[in-house]
Amino acid sequence: PYTTLFRSRFIHDNLAQAAYAIGSDKALSTTRLHFGQRLLEDLADSDTSNVPVDVVNNINFGLDAVADPKLRLAYAELNLRAGQEARHESAYRDALNYFRAGVKWALEPAWQSDHRLMFDLYSETFESEYLNGNPAAANALFESLQSHAESRHELAGIVYTKILLLTGADRGDEAVEIGVNALRTLGMRITAHPSRAQVLGELLLARLQTAFRSPDRLAQSTFSEDKTLKARSEEHTSEL
C-alpha cells in the first residue's frame, strides 16, 4: 500500500542520514543492516515477493554481521529475486552483483537445507558471470553445480545452458566436448567425431525403433517417460 511505502521511505531517508553521520565503517554497516531489516518488517504485511532494492541494498551491508543460517538463506533469496528482476530489466551488471551477494549470504550447508534455492541461485550466478565476461568464475560455479546436481534433469539443465553460452561465444568445439562428456556421465557412449558408419548406424537404429509406431504409441513409449528429455523437449517447444 502507498502508506506503507511512504512510511518506509521516510524511515529510510532519516536512518540513512543518521547512518552516514557515523564514522566507523563497521558501525555504518550494522546501522544500515538494522534499518534494512526494519524496512523489510514494514513489508511483512504486504507483498514480500517484490522487495524494493533499497531494502536489499541496505541488508547487504550486514553480510558479515548475521550468523543465523535461516536469516542468511532468506537474504540470499532476496538477492536472487533482485537479480532476476534486474536481469529482466536488462541491467545485467546489477543482476550479477545481486547474484554474487546471494551466493555470499548462502553458506555451504544450505545445499542440504534448501537445495532448490541454492541450485537456482548458483545457476543464475553461473550464467550471469559468463554473460558478463568472467569465464573463470562461471566455470567454478559450473563445477559446483555439477557436484551438487541431484538428478539427471538438473545436470542436463546446466549442461544445456553452458552449451548455449559456448555456442553463442563461437566456441563450438568446447560446446561439443561438454555435451559429449555429459552424455557419458548419463551413461550414453558417444564420440565427438563419429564416423560415417556410426552416424548411419544410429539413424538406422532410430528408424527401426520408431517404425510402424503411431504418434500416440510413441508418446506412451519409454523414451517419452524420460523426465530429462521431456524437459528439454518442452523448453525447445516454448522457444519456437
XYZ file of N, CA, C and O in Angstrom, residues 105-195:
364
model
N 25.736 -14.767 0.865
C 24.835 -14.957 2.004
C 24.591 -16.439 2.285
O 24.479 -16.853 3.439
N 24.511 -17.225 1.246
C 24.168 -18.648 1.399
C 25.407 -19.460 1.756
O 26.354 -19.546 0.976
N 25.404 -20.059 2.919
C 26.534 -20.877 3.362
C 26.430 -22.284 2.792
O 25.349 -22.754 2.410
N 27.547 -22.987 2.741
C 27.612 -24.316 2.124
C 26.573 -25.300 2.666
O 25.965 -26.050 1.883
N 26.311 -25.355 3.986
C 25.301 -26.307 4.494
C 23.904 -26.090 3.930
O 23.050 -26.977 4.017
N 23.655 -24.916 3.344
C 22.327 -24.634 2.780
C 21.996 -25.546 1.610
O 20.827 -25.702 1.258
N 23.014 -26.194 1.025
C 22.739 -27.163 -0.036
C 21.883 -28.316 0.498
O 21.112 -28.917 -0.254
N 22.014 -28.616 1.773
C 21.200 -29.679 2.369
C 19.841 -29.159 2.848
O 18.830 -29.865 2.750
N 19.799 -27.932 3.342
C 18.551 -27.415 3.913
C 17.601 -26.850 2.861
O 16.383 -26.893 3.039
N 18.125 -26.307 1.771
C 17.260 -25.749 0.714
C 17.955 -25.903 -0.633
O 18.458 -24.945 -1.213
N 17.962 -27.129 -1.114
C 18.687 -27.445 -2.354
C 18.155 -26.642 -3.536
O 18.926 -26.134 -4.353
N 16.837 -26.521 -3.643
C 16.241 -25.839 -4.791
C 16.696 -24.382 -4.884
O 17.069 -23.895 -5.957
N 16.650 -23.689 -3.756
C 17.082 -22.290 -3.733
C 18.553 -22.181 -4.115
O 18.939 -21.323 -4.921
N 19.389 -23.028 -3.540
C 20.820 -22.976 -3.818
C 21.107 -23.264 -5.292
O 21.929 -22.592 -5.919
N 20.411 -24.249 -5.846
C 20.653 -24.600 -7.241
C 20.228 -23.463 -8.160
O 20.940 -23.125 -9.114
N 19.088 -22.849 -7.866
C 18.631 -21.710 -8.670
C 19.600 -20.541 -8.563
O 19.919 -19.889 -9.566
N 20.066 -20.266 -7.358
C 20.977 -19.143 -7.124
C 22.302 -19.354 -7.849
O 22.804 -18.449 -8.541
N 22.873 -20.538 -7.709
C 24.145 -20.818 -8.365
C 23.987 -20.855 -9.890
O 24.890 -20.427 -10.626
N 22.856 -21.358 -10.369
C 22.612 -21.407 -11.819
C 22.539 -20.000 -12.404
O 23.129 -19.717 -13.455
N 21.812 -19.124 -11.717
C 21.696 -17.742 -12.188
C 23.052 -17.040 -12.163
O 23.401 -16.294 -13.091
N 23.828 -17.274 -11.107
C 25.134 -16.625 -10.989
C 26.091 -17.156 -12.048
O 26.853 -16.380 -12.659
N 26.055 -18.452 -12.295
C 26.884 -19.080 -13.325
C 26.627 -18.449 -14.695
O 27.553 -18.002 -15.383
N 25.360 -18.351 -15.065
C 25.019 -17.778 -16.370
C 25.395 -16.295 -16.433
O 25.925 -15.818 -17.448
N 25.143 -15.573 -15.342
C 25.423 -14.144 -15.314
C 26.922 -13.859 -15.382
O 27.355 -12.913 -16.041
N 27.724 -14.665 -14.690
C 29.183 -14.497 -14.754
C 29.671 -14.684 -16.192
O 30.518 -13.926 -16.681
N 29.123 -15.675 -16.857
C 29.555 -15.948 -18.224
C 29.166 -14.801 -19.150
O 29.977 -14.335 -19.965
N 27.923 -14.307 -19.012
C 27.448 -13.236 -19.874
C 28.178 -11.921 -19.617
O 28.227 -11.050 -20.486
N 28.745 -11.772 -18.417
C 29.496 -10.557 -18.076
C 30.992 -10.710 -18.334
O 31.788 -9.886 -17.897
N 31.378 -11.782 -19.029
C 32.769 -11.941 -19.434
C 33.702 -12.443 -18.360
O 34.884 -12.073 -18.352
N 33.181 -13.291 -17.450
C 34.009 -13.847 -16.376
C 33.998 -15.375 -16.444
O 33.401 -16.047 -15.599
N 34.649 -15.965 -17.464
C 34.582 -17.415 -17.658
C 35.169 -18.231 -16.512
O 34.666 -19.310 -16.202
N 36.219 -17.731 -15.866
C 36.832 -18.494 -14.768
C 35.854 -18.644 -13.611
O 35.679 -19.739 -13.058
N 35.200 -17.544 -13.231
C 34.209 -17.591 -12.152
C 33.024 -18.463 -12.558
O 32.493 -19.233 -11.747
N 32.621 -18.348 -13.830
C 31.495 -19.146 -14.326
C 31.820 -20.636 -14.275
O 30.993 -21.458 -13.863
N 33.045 -21.001 -14.668
C 33.438 -22.413 -14.669
C 33.481 -22.992 -13.257
O 33.117 -24.148 -13.036
N 33.907 -22.179 -12.293
C 33.939 -22.638 -10.898
C 32.521 -22.919 -10.405
O 32.270 -23.922 -9.714
N 31.579 -22.062 -10.755
C 30.183 -22.266 -10.363
C 29.591 -23.470 -11.081
O 28.806 -24.233 -10.506
N 29.975 -23.659 -12.344
C 29.504 -24.817 -13.113
C 29.953 -26.120 -12.453
O 29.180 -27.068 -12.340
N 31.205 -26.139 -11.996
C 31.726 -27.349 -11.327
C 30.949 -27.613 -10.045
O 30.641 -28.764 -9.709
N 30.636 -26.547 -9.306
C 29.874 -26.713 -8.069
C 28.476 -27.231 -8.368
O 27.961 -28.118 -7.673
N 27.852 -26.710 -9.416
C 26.522 -27.167 -9.804
C 26.549 -28.637 -10.210
O 25.654 -29.412 -9.851
N 27.567 -29.024 -10.946
C 27.694 -30.420 -11.346
C 27.793 -31.339 -10.127
O 27.163 -32.400 -10.077
N 28.584 -30.927 -9.164
C 28.805 -31.780 -7.986
C 27.575 -31.843 -7.089
O 27.408 -32.799 -6.323
N 26.685 -30.835 -7.165
C 25.514 -30.804 -6.299
C 24.224 -31.222 -7.009
O 23.171 -31.306 -6.362
N 24.304 -31.468 -8.318
C 23.105 -31.872 -9.051
C 22.557 -33.184 -8.475
O 23.301 -34.151 -8.296
N 21.270 -33.204 -8.193
C 20.656 -34.377 -7.568
C 19.877 -35.245 -8.557
O 19.361 -36.290 -8.178
N 19.793 -34.799 -9.796
C 19.032 -35.562 -10.772
C 19.608 -35.360 -12.166
O 20.361 -34.405 -12.413
N 19.251 -36.255 -13.060
C 19.649 -36.112 -14.465
C 19.078 -34.825 -15.044
O 19.710 -34.166 -15.863
N 17.883 -34.479 -14.602
C 17.233 -33.269 -15.095
C 18.046 -32.026 -14.733
O 18.267 -31.151 -15.576
N 18.499 -31.930 -13.482
C 19.308 -30.782 -13.068
C 20.617 -30.732 -13.841
O 21.039 -29.665 -14.292
N 21.273 -31.882 -13.971
C 22.546 -31.924 -14.682
C 22.357 -31.526 -16.138
O 23.127 -30.724 -16.683
N 21.309 -32.063 -16.774
C 21.050 -31.739 -18.176
C 20.773 -30.248 -18.343
O 21.190 -29.625 -19.332
N 20.080 -29.652 -17.383
C 19.740 -28.240 -17.473
C 20.958 -27.336 -17.489
O 21.062 -26.421 -18.324
N 21.903 -27.573 -16.581
C 23.079 -26.698 -16.529
C 24.017 -26.955 -17.711
O 24.648 -26.021 -18.225
N 24.098 -28.208 -18.145
C 24.934 -28.513 -19.309
C 24.344 -27.844 -20.552
O 25.071 -27.268 -21.371
N 23.027 -27.923 -20.688
C 22.349 -27.290 -21.817
C 22.628 -25.788 -21.833
O 22.923 -25.207 -22.886
N 22.560 -25.162 -20.663
C 22.836 -23.724 -20.572
C 24.271 -23.413 -20.991
O 24.527 -22.471 -21.739
N 25.210 -24.228 -20.522
C 26.613 -23.964 -20.863
C 26.864 -24.176 -22.352
O 27.627 -23.424 -22.969
N 26.216 -25.172 -22.935
C 26.367 -25.403 -24.371
C 25.867 -24.190 -25.153
O 26.502 -23.742 -26.116
N 24.710 -23.641 -24.743
C 24.178 -22.452 -25.410
C 25.139 -21.265 -25.274
O 25.364 -20.522 -26.238
N 25.695 -21.087 -24.075
C 26.614 -19.970 -23.846
C 27.885 -20.116 -24.687
O 28.361 -19.146 -25.282
N 28.431 -21.323 -24.738
C 29.638 -21.557 -25.527
C 29.364 -21.405 -27.021
O 30.182 -20.835 -27.748
N 28.216 -21.895 -27.456
C 27.857 -21.775 -28.871
C 27.690 -20.314 -29.245
O 28.146 -19.873 -30.309
N 27.056 -19.538 -28.371
C 26.870 -18.115 -28.625
C 28.179 -17.357 -28.667
O 28.280 -16.305 -29.307
N 29.196 -17.887 -27.979
C 30.518 -17.246 -27.969
C 31.423 -17.809 -29.065
O 32.634 -17.579 -29.056
N 30.812 -18.559 -30.010
C 31.551 -19.142 -31.130
C 32.646 -20.097 -30.662
O 33.756 -20.098 -31.190
N 32.307 -20.879 -29.644
C 33.250 -21.882 -29.117
C 32.604 -23.253 -29.245
O 32.363 -23.976 -28.301
N 32.297 -23.584 -30.502
C 31.559 -24.811 -30.812
C 32.250 -26.080 -30.371
O 31.601 -27.016 -29.883
N 33.571 -26.145 -30.527
C 34.299 -27.360 -30.153
C 34.172 -27.642 -28.654
O 33.991 -28.790 -28.235
N 34.268 -26.581 -27.856
C 34.112 -26.749 -26.402
C 32.687 -27.179 -26.057
O 32.473 -28.000 -25.165
N 31.709 -26.618 -26.783
C 30.311 -26.979 -26.544
C 30.079 -28.460 -26.816
O 29.403 -29.148 -26.040
N 30.668 -28.948 -27.910
C 30.531 -30.369 -28.250
C 31.173 -31.239 -27.178
O 30.606 -32.250 -26.749
N 32.357 -30.840 -26.721
C 33.064 -31.615 -25.700
C 32.257 -31.693 -24.403
O 32.150 -32.756 -23.784
N 31.681 -30.545 -23.994
C 30.862 -30.513 -22.784
C 29.663 -31.442 -22.936
O 29.320 -32.208 -22.034
N 29.008 -31.385 -24.098
C 27.843 -32.225 -24.340
C 28.174 -33.701 -24.332
O 27.463 -34.509 -23.733
N 29.277 -34.055 -24.975
C 29.690 -35.458 -25.032
C 30.026 -35.987 -23.640
O 29.618 -37.089 -23.259
N 30.760 -35.195 -22.862
C 31.119 -35.620 -21.505
C 29.879 -35.796 -20.633
O 29.798 -36.713 -19.812
N 28.899 -34.902 -20.811
C 27.668 -35.004 -20.030
C 26.895 -36.264 -20.393
O 26.366 -36.962 -19.516
N 26.835 -36.572 -21.681
C 26.128 -37.774 -22.122
C 26.807 -39.029 -21.577
O 26.142 -39.996 -21.196
N 28.139 -38.994 -21.515
C 28.856 -40.142 -20.948
C 28.548 -40.291 -19.466
O 28.405 -41.405 -18.954
N 28.435 -39.142 -18.756
C 28.062 -39.176 -17.345
C 26.688 -39.799 -17.152
O 26.434 -40.499 -16.164
N 25.807 -39.566 -18.116
C 24.448 -40.109 -18.051
C 24.363 -41.532 -18.593
O 23.281 -42.095 -18.709
N 25.523 -42.097 -18.923
C 25.547 -43.493 -19.346
C 25.439 -43.710 -20.835
O 25.277 -44.856 -21.284
N 25.550 -42.670 -21.631
C 25.443 -42.796 -23.085
C 26.834 -42.691 -23.701
O 27.553 -41.725 -23.459
N 27.199 -43.695 -24.469
C 28.512 -43.718 -25.106
C 28.428 -43.056 -26.479
O 27.697 -43.506 -27.350
N 29.167 -41.974 -26.625
C 29.123 -41.227 -27.881
C 30.470 -40.577 -28.108
O 31.178 -40.233 -27.155
N 30.838 -40.407 -29.375
C 32.105 -39.769 -29.706
C 31.852 -38.384 -30.289
O 30.817 -38.141 -30.914
N 32.785 -37.492 -30.077
C 32.638 -36.129 -30.597
C 32.783 -36.090 -32.114
O 32.275 -35.178 -32.770
N 33.456 -37.057 -32.686
C 33.692 -37.078 -34.133
C 33.330 -38.465 -34.677
O 34.201 -39.274 -35.020
N 32.040 -38.769 -34.781
C 31.616 -40.089 -35.242
C 31.949 -40.296 -36.720
O 31.972 -39.345 -37.517
N 32.192 -41.530 -37.046
C 32.452 -41.857 -38.447
C 31.128 -41.907 -39.214
O 30.045 -41.915 -38.620
